[in-house]
CSV table of C-alpha atoms and ligand atoms in Angstrom, one decimal:
chain,number,residue,atom,x,y,z
A,10,UNK,CA,21.5,35.7,10.1
A,11,UNK,CA,20.3,36.4,6.6
A,12,UNK,CA,22.2,35.4,3.5
A,13,UNK,CA,22.4,36.6,-0.1
A,14,UNK,CA,23.1,33.6,-2.4
A,15,UNK,CA,23.6,36.0,-5.4
A,16,UNK,CA,26.9,37.0,-3.8
A,17,UNK,CA,28.4,33.6,-4.0
A,18,UNK,CA,31.3,33.4,-6.4
A,19,UNK,CA,31.4,31.2,-9.5
A,20,UNK,CA,33.5,28.1,-8.9
A,21,UNK,CA,36.0,26.7,-11.5
A,22,UNK,CA,36.1,23.1,-12.5
A,23,UNK,CA,39.2,21.1,-11.5
A,24,UNK,CA,40.6,21.5,-15.0
A,25,UNK,CA,40.1,25.3,-15.0
A,26,UNK,CA,41.6,25.6,-11.5
A,27,UNK,CA,44.7,23.5,-12.4
A,28,UNK,CA,45.1,25.7,-15.6
A,29,UNK,CA,44.8,28.9,-13.6
A,30,UNK,CA,47.4,27.8,-11.0
A,31,UNK,CA,49.9,26.4,-13.5
A,32,UNK,CA,49.6,29.3,-15.8
A,33,UNK,CA,50.4,31.7,-13.0
A,34,UNK,CA,53.4,29.5,-12.2
A,35,UNK,CA,54.6,29.6,-15.8
A,36,UNK,CA,55.2,33.3,-15.6
A,37,UNK,CA,57.4,33.1,-12.5
A,38,UNK,CA,61.2,33.8,-12.8
A,39,UNK,CA,64.2,33.3,-10.7
A,40,UNK,CA,68.0,33.8,-10.7
A,41,UNK,CA,68.6,30.1,-11.4
A,42,UNK,CA,66.7,26.9,-12.2
A,43,UNK,CA,66.4,25.9,-8.5
A,44,UNK,CA,65.2,29.3,-7.3
A,45,UNK,CA,62.8,29.5,-10.3
A,46,UNK,CA,61.3,26.1,-9.4
A,47,UNK,CA,60.9,27.1,-5.7
A,48,UNK,CA,59.1,30.3,-6.8
A,49,UNK,CA,56.8,28.4,-9.1
A,50,UNK,CA,55.8,26.0,-6.4
A,51,UNK,CA,55.2,28.9,-3.9
A,52,UNK,CA,53.0,30.6,-6.5
A,53,UNK,CA,50.9,27.5,-7.1
A,54,UNK,CA,50.5,27.1,-3.3
A,55,UNK,CA,49.4,30.8,-2.9
A,56,UNK,CA,47.0,30.7,-5.9
A,57,UNK,CA,45.3,27.6,-4.6
A,58,UNK,CA,45.2,28.7,-1.0
A,59,UNK,CA,43.7,32.1,-1.9
A,60,UNK,CA,41.2,30.4,-4.2
A,61,UNK,CA,40.0,27.7,-1.8
A,62,UNK,CA,39.8,30.2,1.1
A,63,UNK,CA,37.8,32.6,-1.0
A,64,UNK,CA,35.2,30.0,-1.9
A,65,UNK,CA,35.0,28.5,1.6
A,66,UNK,CA,34.6,31.9,3.3
A,67,UNK,CA,32.0,33.1,0.8
A,68,UNK,CA,29.6,30.5,2.2
A,69,UNK,CA,27.8,31.3,5.4
A,70,UNK,CA,27.8,28.9,8.3
A,71,UNK,CA,24.6,27.2,7.2
A,72,UNK,CA,23.6,25.8,10.6
A,73,UNK,CA,23.5,29.4,12.0
A,74,UNK,CA,21.3,30.9,9.3
A,75,UNK,CA,17.8,32.0,10.2
A,76,UNK,CA,15.2,29.2,10.1
A,77,UNK,CA,13.7,30.1,6.7
A,78,UNK,CA,17.1,30.4,4.9
A,79,UNK,CA,18.5,27.4,6.6
A,80,UNK,CA,15.6,25.1,5.7
A,81,UNK,CA,15.4,26.5,2.2
A,82,UNK,CA,19.1,25.8,1.7
A,83,UNK,CA,18.5,22.3,3.0
A,84,UNK,CA,15.5,21.7,0.8
A,85,UNK,CA,17.3,23.2,-2.3
A,86,UNK,CA,20.8,21.6,-2.1
A,87,UNK,CA,21.1,19.8,1.2
A,88,UNK,CA,23.2,21.4,4.0
A,89,UNK,CA,25.0,18.1,4.7
A,90,UNK,CA,26.0,17.8,1.1
A,91,UNK,CA,27.3,21.4,0.7
A,92,UNK,CA,29.2,21.1,3.9
A,93,UNK,CA,30.8,17.9,2.6
A,94,UNK,CA,31.9,19.7,-0.6
A,95,UNK,CA,33.3,22.7,1.3
A,96,UNK,CA,35.1,20.2,3.5
A,97,UNK,CA,36.6,18.6,0.4
A,98,UNK,CA,38.0,21.9,-0.6
A,99,UNK,CA,39.7,22.3,2.8
A,100,UNK,CA,41.1,18.8,2.4
A,101,UNK,CA,42.5,19.6,-1.0
A,102,UNK,CA,44.0,22.8,0.3
A,103,UNK,CA,45.9,21.1,3.1
A,104,UNK,CA,47.0,18.2,0.8
A,105,UNK,CA,48.4,20.5,-1.9
A,106,UNK,CA,50.1,22.6,0.7
A,107,UNK,CA,51.8,19.6,2.2
A,108,UNK,CA,52.9,18.3,-1.2
A,109,UNK,CA,54.3,21.7,-2.2
A,110,UNK,CA,56.1,22.2,1.1
A,111,UNK,CA,57.8,18.8,0.7
A,112,UNK,CA,58.7,19.7,-2.9
A,113,UNK,CA,60.3,22.9,-1.8
A,114,UNK,CA,62.3,21.1,0.9
A,115,UNK,CA,63.6,18.6,-1.7
A,116,UNK,CA,64.6,21.5,-4.0
A,117,UNK,CA,66.5,23.1,-1.2
A,118,UNK,CA,68.1,19.8,-0.4
A,119,UNK,CA,69.6,19.7,-3.9
A,120,UNK,CA,67.2,17.5,-5.9
A,121,UNK,CA,66.9,18.0,-9.6
A,122,UNK,CA,64.5,20.9,-10.1
A,123,UNK,CA,62.9,19.5,-13.3
A,124,UNK,CA,62.1,16.2,-11.7
A,125,UNK,CA,60.8,17.7,-8.5
A,126,UNK,CA,58.5,20.1,-10.5
A,127,UNK,CA,57.2,17.3,-12.7
A,128,UNK,CA,56.3,15.2,-9.7
A,129,UNK,CA,54.8,18.0,-7.7
A,130,UNK,CA,52.7,19.2,-10.6
A,131,UNK,CA,51.4,15.7,-11.2
A,132,UNK,CA,50.5,15.2,-7.5
A,133,UNK,CA,48.8,18.6,-7.2
A,134,UNK,CA,46.8,18.1,-10.3
A,135,UNK,CA,45.7,14.7,-9.1
A,136,UNK,CA,44.4,16.1,-5.8
A,137,UNK,CA,42.4,18.8,-7.6
A,138,UNK,CA,41.0,16.3,-10.0
A,139,UNK,CA,39.8,14.3,-7.1
A,140,UNK,CA,37.5,17.1,-6.0
A,141,UNK,CA,36.1,17.8,-9.4
A,142,UNK,CA,32.6,16.6,-8.4
A,143,UNK,CA,32.7,18.8,-5.3
A,144,UNK,CA,33.7,21.9,-7.2
A,145,UNK,CA,30.9,21.3,-9.7
A,146,UNK,CA,28.4,20.7,-6.9
A,147,UNK,CA,29.3,23.9,-5.2
A,148,UNK,CA,28.9,25.8,-8.5
A,149,UNK,CA,25.5,24.2,-9.2
A,150,UNK,CA,24.4,25.0,-5.7
A,151,UNK,CA,25.2,28.6,-6.2
A,152,UNK,CA,22.8,28.6,-9.2
A,153,UNK,CA,20.1,26.7,-7.3
A,154,UNK,CA,20.4,28.9,-4.2
A,155,UNK,CA,19.8,32.0,-6.3
A,156,UNK,CA,16.1,30.9,-6.3
A,157,UNK,CA,15.9,31.7,-2.6
A,158,UNK,CA,14.4,35.2,-2.5
A,159,UNK,CA,16.0,38.1,-0.6
A,160,UNK,CA,13.5,39.3,2.0
A,161,UNK,CA,12.9,42.4,3.9
A,162,UNK,CA,11.5,42.8,7.4
A,163,UNK,CA,8.3,44.4,6.3
A,164,UNK,CA,4.9,43.1,7.3
A,165,UNK,CA,4.6,39.9,5.4
A,166,UNK,CA,1.5,38.3,3.8
A,167,UNK,CA,1.8,34.8,2.4
A,168,UNK,CA,-0.7,33.8,-0.2
A,169,UNK,CA,-1.6,30.1,0.0
A,170,UNK,CA,-4.1,27.7,-1.4
A,171,UNK,CA,-4.7,24.8,-3.7
A,172,UNK,CA,-2.8,24.8,-7.1
A,173,UNK,CA,-4.3,26.8,-10.0
A,174,UNK,CA,-6.8,28.7,-7.8
A,175,UNK,CA,-5.5,32.1,-8.9
A,176,UNK,CA,-2.9,33.1,-6.2
A,177,UNK,CA,-0.3,34.4,-8.7
A,178,UNK,CA,-3.0,36.3,-10.7
A,179,UNK,CA,-4.1,38.2,-7.6
A,180,UNK,CA,-0.6,38.9,-6.5
A,181,UNK,CA,0.5,40.2,-9.9
A,182,UNK,CA,-2.4,42.6,-9.9
A,183,UNK,CA,-1.8,44.1,-6.4
A,184,UNK,CA,2.0,44.0,-6.0
A,185,UNK,CA,5.3,44.4,-7.8
A,186,UNK,CA,5.7,40.7,-8.2
A,187,UNK,CA,5.7,39.3,-11.7
A,188,UNK,CA,4.8,35.6,-11.3
A,189,UNK,CA,4.1,33.3,-14.1
A,190,UNK,CA,0.4,32.5,-14.5
A,191,UNK,CA,-1.0,29.5,-16.4
A,192,UNK,CA,-4.0,27.3,-16.5
A,193,UNK,CA,-2.3,24.3,-15.0
A,194,UNK,CA,-1.4,23.4,-11.4
A,195,UNK,CA,2.1,23.9,-9.9
A,196,UNK,CA,2.8,26.8,-12.3
A,197,UNK,CA,4.5,28.5,-9.3
A,198,UNK,CA,7.4,26.3,-8.1
A,199,UNK,CA,9.4,28.8,-6.1
A,200,UNK,CA,8.8,31.4,-3.4
A,201,UNK,CA,8.3,34.7,-5.1
A,202,UNK,CA,8.3,38.1,-3.5
A,203,UNK,CA,6.6,41.4,-4.3
A,204,UNK,CA,5.6,44.6,-2.5
A,205,UNK,CA,2.5,46.7,-2.0
A,206,UNK,CA,3.2,50.3,-1.4
A,207,UNK,CA,0.9,51.5,1.3
A,208,UNK,CA,1.5,55.2,1.9
A,209,UNK,CA,5.2,55.3,3.1
A,210,UNK,CA,5.5,51.7,4.2
A,211,UNK,CA,5.5,48.4,2.3
A,212,UNK,CA,3.7,45.2,2.7
A,213,UNK,CA,5.8,42.2,1.6
A,214,UNK,CA,3.7,39.7,-0.4
A,215,UNK,CA,4.8,36.2,-0.9
A,216,UNK,CA,3.5,33.9,-3.7
A,217,UNK,CA,3.8,30.2,-3.0
A,218,UNK,CA,3.4,27.0,-4.9
A,219,UNK,CA,-0.1,25.4,-4.5
A,220,UNK,CA,-0.7,23.0,-1.7
A,221,UNK,CA,-2.6,19.8,-1.7
A,222,UNK,CA,-4.5,18.6,1.3
A,223,UNK,CA,-2.2,15.9,2.6
A,224,UNK,CA,0.2,15.2,5.4
A,225,UNK,CA,3.5,17.0,5.5
A,226,UNK,CA,5.6,13.9,4.9
A,227,UNK,CA,3.7,13.3,1.6
A,228,UNK,CA,4.4,16.8,0.3
A,229,UNK,CA,6.8,17.2,-2.5
A,230,UNK,CA,9.7,19.6,-2.6
A,231,UNK,CA,7.6,22.3,-4.3
A,232,UNK,CA,4.9,22.2,-1.7
A,233,UNK,CA,7.4,22.2,1.1
A,234,UNK,CA,8.6,25.6,0.0
A,235,UNK,CA,5.1,26.9,0.6
A,236,UNK,CA,5.1,25.3,4.0
A,237,UNK,CA,8.4,27.0,4.9
A,238,UNK,CA,7.1,30.4,3.8
A,239,UNK,CA,4.0,29.8,6.0
A,240,UNK,CA,5.9,28.6,8.9
A,241,UNK,CA,8.7,31.2,9.0
A,242,UNK,CA,7.7,34.3,7.1
A,243,UNK,CA,3.9,34.8,7.4
A,244,UNK,CA,2.7,37.6,9.7
A,245,UNK,CA,-0.6,36.9,8.0
A,246,UNK,CA,-2.0,34.5,5.5
A,247,UNK,CA,-4.3,35.1,2.6
A,248,UNK,CA,-6.0,31.8,1.8
A,249,UNK,CA,-7.3,31.7,-1.8
A,250,UNK,CA,-10.3,29.6,-2.5
A,251,UNK,CA,-11.6,28.9,-6.0
A,252,UNK,CA,-15.3,28.1,-5.6
A,253,UNK,CA,-15.8,27.5,-9.3
A,254,UNK,CA,-13.5,24.5,-9.0
A,255,UNK,CA,-12.1,25.4,-12.5
A,256,UNK,CA,-8.8,25.0,-10.8
A,257,UNK,CA,-9.5,21.2,-10.9
A,258,UNK,CA,-9.9,20.6,-7.2
A,259,UNK,CA,-13.2,20.3,-5.2
A,260,UNK,CA,-14.2,23.1,-2.8
A,261,UNK,CA,-14.4,20.5,0.0
A,262,UNK,CA,-10.7,19.7,-0.3
A,263,UNK,CA,-9.8,23.4,-0.4
A,264,UNK,CA,-11.7,24.0,2.8
A,265,UNK,CA,-10.1,21.0,4.4
A,266,UNK,CA,-6.6,22.5,3.6
A,267,UNK,CA,-7.8,25.8,5.0
A,268,UNK,CA,-8.7,24.2,8.3
A,269,UNK,CA,-5.3,22.5,8.4
A,270,UNK,CA,-3.6,25.8,7.9
A,271,UNK,CA,-5.6,27.5,10.5
A,272,UNK,CA,-4.7,24.7,13.0
A,273,UNK,CA,-1.0,24.7,12.2
A,274,UNK,CA,-0.1,28.4,11.8
A,275,UNK,CA,-0.8,30.8,14.5
A,276,UNK,CA,-1.3,34.0,12.4
A,277,UNK,CA,-4.5,35.7,11.1
A,278,UNK,CA,-5.8,33.9,8.0
A,279,UNK,CA,-7.9,35.9,5.6
A,280,UNK,CA,-10.2,33.8,3.4
A,281,UNK,CA,-10.7,35.1,-0.2
A,282,UNK,CA,-12.7,33.8,-3.1
A,283,UNK,CA,-10.8,34.1,-6.4
A,284,UNK,CA,-12.3,34.3,-10.0
A,285,UNK,CA,-15.2,36.5,-8.8
A,286,UNK,CA,-16.1,37.2,-12.4
A,287,UNK,CA,-17.1,33.5,-12.8
A,288,UNK,CA,-19.4,33.0,-9.8
A,289,UNK,CA,-21.8,34.7,-7.4
A,290,UNK,CA,-20.5,33.5,-4.0
A,291,UNK,CA,-20.2,36.5,-1.7
A,292,UNK,CA,-20.1,35.0,1.8
A,293,UNK,CA,-16.3,35.7,1.7
A,294,UNK,CA,-14.4,38.6,0.2
A,295,UNK,CA,-14.5,37.8,-3.5
A,296,UNK,CA,-11.8,39.1,-5.9
A,297,UNK,CA,-11.3,38.9,-9.6
A,298,UNK,CA,-8.0,39.3,-11.3
A,299,UNK,CA,-10.0,39.8,-14.5
A,300,UNK,CA,-12.4,42.6,-13.5
A,301,UNK,CA,-10.5,43.9,-10.5
A,302,UNK,CA,-13.5,43.3,-8.2
A,303,UNK,CA,-12.5,43.2,-4.6
A,304,UNK,CA,-8.9,44.1,-5.0
A,305,UNK,CA,-9.1,47.5,-3.3
A,306,UNK,CA,-10.9,45.9,-0.4
A,307,UNK,CA,-8.3,43.2,-0.1
A,308,UNK,CA,-5.5,45.8,0.1
A,309,UNK,CA,-7.5,47.7,2.7
A,310,UNK,CA,-7.7,44.6,4.9
A,311,UNK,CA,-4.0,43.9,4.5
A,312,UNK,CA,-3.2,47.5,5.4
A,313,UNK,CA,-5.3,47.1,8.6
A,314,UNK,CA,-3.4,43.9,9.5
A,315,UNK,CA,-0.1,45.5,8.8
A,316,UNK,CA,-0.9,48.5,11.0
A,317,UNK,CA,-1.6,46.2,13.9
A,318,UNK,CA,1.8,46.3,15.5
A,319,UNK,CA,1.3,43.0,17.3
A,320,UNK,CA,2.9,41.2,14.3
A,321,UNK,CA,6.3,42.7,15.4
A,322,UNK,CA,7.2,39.4,17.1
A,323,UNK,CA,9.8,38.9,14.5
A,324,UNK,CA,9.6,35.7,12.4
A,325,UNK,CA,13.2,35.8,11.3
A,326,UNK,CA,16.3,37.5,12.6
A,327,UNK,CA,18.3,40.5,11.4
B,412,LIG,N1,-11.8,34.0,-15.0
B,412,LIG,C1,-10.8,34.2,-14.2
B,412,LIG,N2,-9.7,33.4,-14.3
B,412,LIG,C2,-8.7,33.5,-13.4
B,412,LIG,C3,-8.7,34.5,-12.4
B,412,LIG,N3,-7.6,34.4,-11.7
B,412,LIG,C4,-6.8,33.4,-12.2
B,412,LIG,N4,-7.5,32.9,-13.3
B,412,LIG,C5,-7.0,31.8,-14.1
B,412,LIG,O1,-6.8,30.7,-13.3
B,412,LIG,C6,-5.6,29.9,-13.8
B,412,LIG,C7,-4.6,29.8,-12.6
B,412,LIG,O2,-4.1,31.1,-12.3
B,412,LIG,P1,-2.8,31.3,-11.4
B,412,LIG,O3,-2.7,32.7,-11.0
B,412,LIG,O4,-1.6,30.8,-12.2
B,412,LIG,O5,-3.1,30.3,-10.2
B,412,LIG,P2,-2.1,29.9,-9.0
B,412,LIG,O6,-3.0,29.6,-7.8
B,412,LIG,O7,-1.0,30.8,-8.8
B,412,LIG,O8,-1.6,28.4,-9.5
B,412,LIG,P3,-0.2,27.6,-9.1
B,412,LIG,O9,0.9,28.5,-9.2
B,412,LIG,O10,-0.2,26.5,-10.1
B,412,LIG,O11,-0.5,27.1,-7.7
B,412,LIG,C8,-5.1,30.8,-14.9
B,412,LIG,O12,-5.5,30.2,-16.1
B,412,LIG,C9,-5.7,32.1,-14.7
B,412,LIG,O13,-5.8,32.8,-16.0
B,412,LIG,C10,-9.9,35.4,-12.3
B,412,LIG,O14,-10.0,36.3,-11.5
B,412,LIG,N5,-10.8,35.1,-13.2
B,413,LIG,MG1,1.0,30.5,-9.0
């Protein structure tokens, strides 16, 4: 199951939600004080019930998402945490319903409408205030989850390598992606997607944050995004090596990372030298984002890989 975080609704704060429900109730009328009070309470109950249900049902069942999305959500906001917040909304919904049902029963039983209203309003507001943190968390999650890209099922090439070696520069030259490029490591912090048009079909190109050669448990959150892209999305990998070491990392460490990637991911790995305008190494395909050298050849190789239908063993579901 895929998931488009951009479709998640904005979530009100507790104050805004109380405002919304009480404002709607303030417009309600009735034939007498008692009936009016009953109508007000039913309105509050309906507004809250609709609201809570809309937020809860807009979220997918996170455990059933495809691997890539599920792990990205977990890395980005924590699945346990978001489930806890959505659970708090359900709790608030049933609590406010119960308070309102009781209030209506008391009104029908002849209690003073003004007193009942005052008490129920107070208790409902207090319940909603108690979930303020959760409402805010769900709203912040929505913003953070927007960073997870929407993917297609086209043949997918993941660019990987040490930080600052020129991955984003190459990708910006050959695909529709518009990554940020800068002369310091960890410029790319999120997974970015672009496409190469290859005569009728598309190749999906994924830019990833740079990786250091170290065990997975030592990797930071930024690097882990790259690992998830490699693990779940790559039909093929382009491993970018900067032999000039102007990236700030020795060639030896880059090769060691390359070997680790070859060992851990069972897809074709294409090795490419970047910054060809700065060096004479030609024992691998050498490309330059500055002069354009090698770019055409790189796309040709990607096309051949994409045409090899064996990749069709799908990496992620519909
Ligand atoms: N001379 C030259 N410089 C390049 C070339 N490609 C990239 N650079 C420079 O190398 C630096 C890093 O480029 P990026 O494309 O941001 O590298 P990256 O691998 O995406 O880096 P991270 O996102 O930090 O992992 C920038 O200063 C680029 O201008 C190239 O072909 N030739
Ligand atoms: Mg980059």
